[in-house]
Coordinates of C-alpha atoms and ligand atoms in Angstrom, one line a residue:
X1 CA -25.0 1.3 33.2
X2 CA -21.4 1.3 32.3
X3 CA -20.8 3.4 29.4
X4 CA -17.1 3.1 29.8
X5 CA -14.9 3.7 26.7
X6 CA -11.0 4.0 25.7
X7 CA -10.7 6.8 23.2
X8 CA -7.0 7.5 22.4
X9 CA -6.0 5.6 25.0
X10 CA -7.8 7.5 27.3
X11 CA -10.0 5.9 29.9
X12 CA -13.4 7.8 29.6
X13 CA -16.7 7.1 31.8
X14 CA -18.6 7.6 28.8
X15 CA -18.2 8.8 24.8
X16 CA -19.3 12.3 25.0
X17 CA -17.1 15.2 24.6
X18 CA -17.4 18.6 23.0
X19 CA -15.5 18.7 19.5
X20 CA -13.5 21.6 18.6
X21 CA -15.0 24.8 18.7
X22 CA -15.0 28.0 20.2
X23 CA -16.7 26.5 23.2
X24 CA -13.3 26.5 25.1
X25 CA -12.7 30.4 24.9
X26 CA -14.7 30.9 28.0
X27 CA -13.8 29.5 31.2
X28 CA -17.1 30.1 32.5
X29 CA -18.3 27.8 29.8
X30 CA -16.0 25.2 29.9
X31 CA -17.0 25.2 33.7
X32 CA -20.3 24.5 32.9
X33 CA -19.3 21.8 30.4
X34 CA -17.2 19.9 32.7
X35 CA -20.1 20.2 35.3
X36 CA -22.3 18.9 32.0
X37 CA -20.4 15.7 32.6
X38 CA -18.6 16.2 29.1
X39 CA -15.7 13.2 29.3
X40 CA -13.4 15.4 27.2
X41 CA -12.9 19.0 26.0
X42 CA -11.3 19.4 22.9
X43 CA -9.9 22.8 22.3
X44 CA -10.4 25.0 18.8
X45 CA -7.9 24.8 16.3
X46 CA -4.7 26.7 16.6
X47 CA -4.3 27.4 12.7
X48 CA -1.3 27.2 10.5
X49 CA -2.1 30.6 9.1
X50 CA -1.9 32.2 12.8
X51 CA 1.6 30.9 13.1
X52 CA 2.8 31.7 9.8
X53 CA 1.2 35.5 10.6
X54 CA 3.2 35.3 13.9
X55 CA 6.4 34.2 12.3
X56 CA 5.7 36.9 9.7
X57 CA 5.6 39.5 12.4
X58 CA 8.9 38.4 13.9
X59 CA 11.0 37.9 10.7
X60 CA 9.4 40.1 8.6
X61 CA 10.0 39.5 4.7
X62 CA 12.8 37.6 5.6
X63 CA 10.8 34.6 6.6
X64 CA 10.7 32.2 3.7
X65 CA 7.9 30.2 4.6
X66 CA 6.0 33.8 5.3
X67 CA 7.1 34.7 2.0
X68 CA 5.8 31.6 -0.1
X69 CA 2.3 32.1 1.9
X70 CA 2.2 35.7 1.0
X71 CA -0.8 35.7 -1.3
X72 CA -2.5 32.7 0.6
X73 CA -2.3 34.7 4.0
X74 CA -3.9 37.8 2.4
X75 CA -7.2 36.1 2.4
X76 CA -7.1 35.5 5.9
X77 CA -8.7 37.4 8.9
X78 CA -6.6 39.8 10.7
X79 CA -4.8 38.1 13.6
X80 CA -6.9 40.5 15.7
X81 CA -10.1 38.8 14.1
X82 CA -8.6 35.5 15.7
X83 CA -10.3 34.8 19.3
X84 CA -6.4 33.4 20.6
X85 CA -3.4 33.8 19.1
X86 CA -0.8 31.0 19.5
X87 CA 0.6 32.1 22.8
X88 CA -2.7 32.5 24.0
X89 CA -3.7 29.6 22.8
X90 CA -1.1 27.9 24.7
X91 CA -2.1 29.9 28.2
X92 CA -5.5 28.8 27.4
X93 CA -4.6 25.2 27.6
X94 CA -3.0 25.9 30.4
X95 CA -5.4 27.6 32.1
X96 CA -8.0 24.9 31.2
X97 CA -5.9 21.8 32.3
X98 CA -5.4 23.9 35.6
X99 CA -9.5 24.1 35.7
X100 CA -10.9 20.7 34.8
X101 CA -10.6 17.1 36.0
X102 CA -11.6 15.7 32.6
X103 CA -8.9 15.4 29.4
X104 CA -8.3 18.3 27.3
X105 CA -7.6 17.4 23.8
X106 CA -5.5 20.3 21.7
X107 CA -6.0 20.7 17.9
X108 CA -4.0 21.8 15.1
X109 CA -5.3 23.0 11.7
X110 CA -3.7 23.5 8.6
X111 CA -2.8 22.4 5.2
X112 CA 0.7 21.9 4.3
X113 CA 3.4 21.0 6.3
X114 CA 4.5 23.9 8.3
X115 CA 4.3 24.7 11.9
X116 CA 2.8 21.1 13.3
X117 CA 5.6 19.8 14.9
X118 CA 6.9 23.1 16.7
X119 CA 3.7 23.5 18.1
X120 CA 2.5 20.0 18.7
X121 CA 5.5 20.0 21.2
X122 CA 4.3 23.3 22.9
X123 CA 0.9 22.0 23.1
X124 CA 1.9 19.0 24.8
X125 CA 3.9 21.0 27.1
X126 CA 1.1 23.3 27.9
X127 CA -0.7 20.0 29.5
X128 CA -2.7 18.5 26.8
X129 CA -3.9 14.9 27.1
X130 CA -3.9 14.7 23.8
X131 CA -3.8 16.4 20.2
X132 CA -6.1 16.3 17.5
X133 CA -4.6 17.0 13.4
X134 CA -7.2 18.8 11.2
X135 CA -5.7 19.0 7.6
X136 CA -8.5 21.0 6.0
X137 CA -7.4 21.5 2.4
X138 CA -9.5 21.5 -0.6
X139 CA -7.5 20.4 -3.9
X140 CA -7.8 22.8 -6.6
X141 CA -4.2 22.2 -8.4
X142 CA -5.2 20.1 -11.2
X143 CA -1.5 19.3 -11.6
X144 CA -1.6 18.0 -7.7
X145 CA -2.6 13.9 -7.3
X146 CA -4.7 12.4 -4.9
X147 CA -1.8 10.5 -3.9
X148 CA 0.5 13.6 -3.2
X149 CA -2.4 15.0 -1.3
X150 CA -2.7 11.8 0.8
X151 CA 1.4 11.8 1.2
X152 CA 1.1 15.2 2.9
X153 CA -1.5 13.9 5.4
X154 CA 0.8 10.6 6.2
X155 CA 3.9 13.0 6.4
X156 CA 2.6 15.5 8.8
X157 CA 0.9 12.6 11.4
X158 CA 4.5 10.4 10.9
X159 CA 6.2 14.2 12.0
X160 CA 3.9 14.9 14.8
X161 CA 3.6 11.3 15.8
X162 CA 7.7 11.4 16.2
X163 CA 7.8 14.8 18.2
X164 CA 5.4 14.1 20.7
X165 CA 4.6 11.4 23.3
X166 CA 0.8 12.1 23.7
X167 CA -1.8 10.4 21.6
X168 CA -2.9 11.8 18.2
X169 CA -5.8 12.0 16.2
X170 CA -6.6 13.2 12.7
X171 CA -9.7 14.4 11.6
X172 CA -10.5 13.0 8.1
X173 CA -12.1 14.6 5.2
X174 CA -14.9 12.5 3.6
X175 CA -13.4 13.1 0.2
X176 CA -11.0 10.7 -0.7
X177 CA -11.4 8.7 -3.3
X178 CA -10.7 5.8 -0.8
X179 CA -11.2 6.6 2.8
X180 CA -11.0 3.1 3.8
X181 CA -7.3 3.2 2.4
X182 CA -6.2 6.6 3.9
X183 CA -7.4 5.5 7.4
X184 CA -5.1 2.5 6.8
X185 CA -2.1 4.1 6.1
X186 CA -2.8 6.3 8.5
X187 CA -3.2 4.1 11.0
X188 CA 0.5 2.2 9.9
X189 CA 1.6 5.8 10.2
X190 CA 0.6 5.3 14.0
X191 CA -2.4 7.8 14.2
X192 CA -4.1 6.7 17.4
X193 CA -7.4 8.1 16.4
X194 CA -9.5 9.1 13.4
X195 CA -12.2 11.6 13.8
X196 CA -14.8 11.3 11.2
X197 CA -15.2 14.1 9.5
X198 CA -14.6 17.7 8.8
X199 CA -17.7 19.4 7.6
X200 CA -16.7 21.5 4.6
X201 CA -18.8 24.6 4.5
X202 CA -19.9 25.7 1.3
X203 CA -19.5 29.8 0.6
X204 CA -22.8 31.1 -0.7
X205 CA -22.4 34.1 -3.2
X206 CA -24.0 37.3 -2.9
X207 CA -25.0 38.4 -6.2
X208 CA -25.7 41.8 -5.4
X209 CA -22.4 42.6 -3.8
X210 CA -20.6 39.9 -6.1
X211 CA -18.8 38.9 -3.2
X212 CA -18.6 35.5 -1.5
X213 CA -20.7 34.8 1.3
X214 CA -19.5 32.5 4.2
X215 CA -22.2 31.5 6.5
X216 CA -21.9 28.8 9.1
X217 CA -24.9 26.5 9.4
X218 CA -24.9 24.5 12.4
X219 CA -25.3 20.6 11.8
X220 CA -28.5 18.2 12.0
X221 CA -28.8 14.7 12.7
X222 CA -28.9 13.9 8.7
X223 CA -25.1 14.8 8.7
X224 CA -24.4 12.1 10.8
X225 CA -25.2 9.3 8.2
X226 CA -22.3 9.6 6.2
X227 CA -20.3 9.4 9.6
X228 CA -22.1 6.0 10.2
X229 CA -21.2 4.4 7.0
X230 CA -17.6 4.9 7.6
X231 CA -17.4 4.3 11.2
X232 CA -19.2 0.8 10.1
X233 CA -16.4 0.2 7.3
X234 CA -13.5 1.1 9.4
X235 CA -14.5 -0.2 12.5
X236 CA -12.6 -3.4 13.5
X237 CA -10.2 -2.6 10.8
X238 CA -7.8 0.2 12.0
X239 CA -5.9 0.0 15.4
X240 CA -6.9 3.4 16.0
X241 CA -10.0 4.5 17.7
X242 CA -12.6 6.1 16.1
X243 CA -14.7 9.2 16.8
X244 CA -17.8 10.5 15.1
X245 CA -18.2 14.7 14.9
X246 CA -21.1 16.1 12.6
X247 CA -24.6 15.6 13.3
X248 CA -24.9 14.1 16.9
X249 CA -28.1 15.5 18.5
X250 CA -30.0 13.0 20.6
X251 CA -29.3 9.8 22.6
X252 CA -30.1 7.7 19.2
X253 CA -28.0 9.9 17.0
X254 CA -25.2 8.8 19.5
X255 CA -26.4 4.9 19.8
X256 CA -26.2 4.7 15.8
X257 CA -22.2 6.0 15.9
X258 CA -21.6 3.5 18.8
X259 CA -23.0 0.8 17.1
X260 CA -21.1 1.8 13.7
X261 CA -18.1 1.5 15.7
X262 CA -17.4 5.1 17.3
X263 CA -15.2 5.0 20.9
X264 CA -15.8 8.7 21.3
X265 CA -18.6 10.9 20.2
X266 CA -18.3 14.8 19.7
X267 CA -20.7 17.6 20.1
X268 CA -20.6 20.9 19.1
X269 CA -23.9 22.2 17.1
X270 CA -26.2 20.6 20.0
X271 CA -24.3 22.9 22.3
X272 CA -23.9 25.9 20.9
X273 CA -27.5 25.6 20.1
X274 CA -29.0 24.5 23.4
X275 CA -26.0 24.8 25.8
X276 CA -23.9 22.3 27.6
X277 CA -26.5 20.6 29.3
X278 CA -27.0 18.7 25.7
X279 CA -24.3 16.6 26.9
X280 CA -26.2 15.5 30.3
X281 CA -29.6 15.3 28.0
X282 CA -27.9 13.2 25.3
X283 CA -26.2 10.9 28.0
X284 CA -29.4 10.2 29.6
X285 CA -31.1 9.4 26.7
X286 CA -28.5 7.0 25.5
X287 CA -28.9 5.2 29.1
X288 CA -32.8 5.2 28.7
X289 CA -32.5 3.5 25.4
X290 CA -29.7 1.0 26.2
X291 CA -31.7 0.1 29.5
X292 CA -35.0 -0.2 27.5
X293 CA -33.2 -2.7 25.5
X294 CA -31.5 -4.7 27.9
X295 CA -27.9 -3.5 27.2
X296 CA -25.5 -3.8 30.3
X297 CA -22.6 -1.6 28.7
X298 CA -21.1 0.3 26.0
X299 CA -19.0 -2.7 25.2
X300 CA -21.7 -4.3 24.4
X301 CA -23.1 -2.3 22.0
X302 CA -19.8 -0.5 20.3
X303 CA -19.2 -1.7 16.8
X304 CA -22.2 -4.1 16.8
X305 CA -23.4 -2.8 13.3
X306 CA -20.2 -2.6 11.8
X307 CA -19.6 -4.4 8.6
X308 CA -16.5 -6.5 9.6
X309 CA -18.0 -9.6 9.1
X310 CA -19.6 -8.3 5.6
X311 CA -17.3 -10.3 3.1
X312 CA -18.0 -7.7 0.7
X313 CA -18.9 -3.9 2.0
X314 CA -18.7 -2.0 -1.2
X315 CA -21.4 -5.0 -2.8
X316 CA -23.7 -4.0 0.3
X317 CA -23.1 -0.5 0.0
X318 CA -24.0 -1.1 -4.0
X319 CA -26.9 -3.1 -2.9
X320 CA -28.3 -0.5 -0.5
X321 CA -28.0 1.7 -3.0
X322 CA -30.3 -0.1 -5.5
X323 CA -32.9 -0.7 -2.3
X324 CA -32.9 2.9 -1.6
X325 CA -33.7 4.1 -5.0
X326 CA -36.3 1.4 -5.1
X327 CA -38.3 3.1 -2.3
X328 CA -39.2 6.1 -4.3
X329 CA -42.6 5.6 -5.8
X330 CA -44.2 7.9 -8.2
Ligands
FMN401 C1 -18.3 27.9 15.4 C2 -17.9 26.6 15.0 C3 -15.8 26.4 15.3 C4 -15.1 25.4 14.7 N1 -14.2 25.4 15.0 C5 -13.0 24.1 14.8 C6 -11.8 24.2 14.7 O1 -11.3 25.5 15.2 N2 -11.3 23.2 14.5 C7 -12.1 21.9 14.1 O2 -11.2 21.1 13.9 N3 -12.9 21.9 14.0 C8 -13.8 23.2 13.8 N4 -15.0 23.0 14.0 C9 -16.1 21.6 13.7 C10 -16.6 20.9 14.9 O3 -15.2 20.6 15.5 C11 -17.3 19.9 14.5 O4 -16.6 18.8 13.7 C12 -18.5 20.1 13.0 O5 -18.8 21.2 14.1 C13 -19.4 19.1 13.5 O6 -19.9 18.6 14.7 P1 -21.7 19.0 15.0 O7 -22.1 18.4 14.0 O8 -21.3 18.4 16.3 O9 -21.7 20.5 14.9 C14 -16.0 24.1 14.3 C15 -17.3 23.8 14.4 C16 -18.2 25.2 14.5 C17 -19.8 25.6 14.4

């Protein structure tokens, strides 16, 4: 079975790779991930706040950026709580690159324009084969328009693209008013890939302690459907390659994402739950399903359920919405 795909211009033997996560913090785990057959490995993110904290430590109160972010930084975990500081992060990329044969994708995560370009270059120099940008931002300022938030994401993408030679993917939020428009603008800005979607963790309230209780819940397959919808809408309409992240736990999940239009499939929760061999299991399930259904290759399946030929995807979605409501009978 030919599962080969091209993601971010990288030729991969199949689409299954690890998504950004602490799975890369331990080299023995990285070894097991490669042994399980991952087609690529994504680093966890280097966070903008880590970069700012390091600059603050280096330049004290004279650093204008660190000062303006002083309040925001006060919410952040102690630098010692991050697994890897900026220097260790770059060193970990070098170590992983020296150890594995598969492509390694670096990851930068921030909300403003600070730090992206310098560290994008350093991540490239450390040997990363590609870079993922994660602009994780909750729009809470009522005075800031959606357009200005989108412009910031575009600016970061353009700046990083100009600074590095390696392919650059942008990990998107599903909460733009027009995901399709943002995707098209990023495509125009030169993004080589779009990763759908960031998960937004909802902190709970601890009513006894009168505090927020951040709790990380791993995904399940139900989260995939939001990704499938947008993959199907974007597939064939952007030049950038598409990756699904969020809710891939089985071969069937993988098949759905590929049919909708994914070139790459990122796994995190499945591996955190059950270990690196999930990559092997999901790949085997994919192959078995494809054989049973007489597919010869990934290419035959990729985007086969996209909405590219649908004249009016919005009307199609609205029809689905009303059909779904009608499936409920009291
Ligand atoms: C423990 C943990 C750490 C993560 N760290 C990052 C990160 O550093 N950067 C990032 O972009 N995404 C991060 N993610 C999000 C994952 O890359 C992925 O998008 C998300 O978990 C959805 O995929 P899944 O359903 O396979 O878990 C993290 C997820 C988990 C569970």
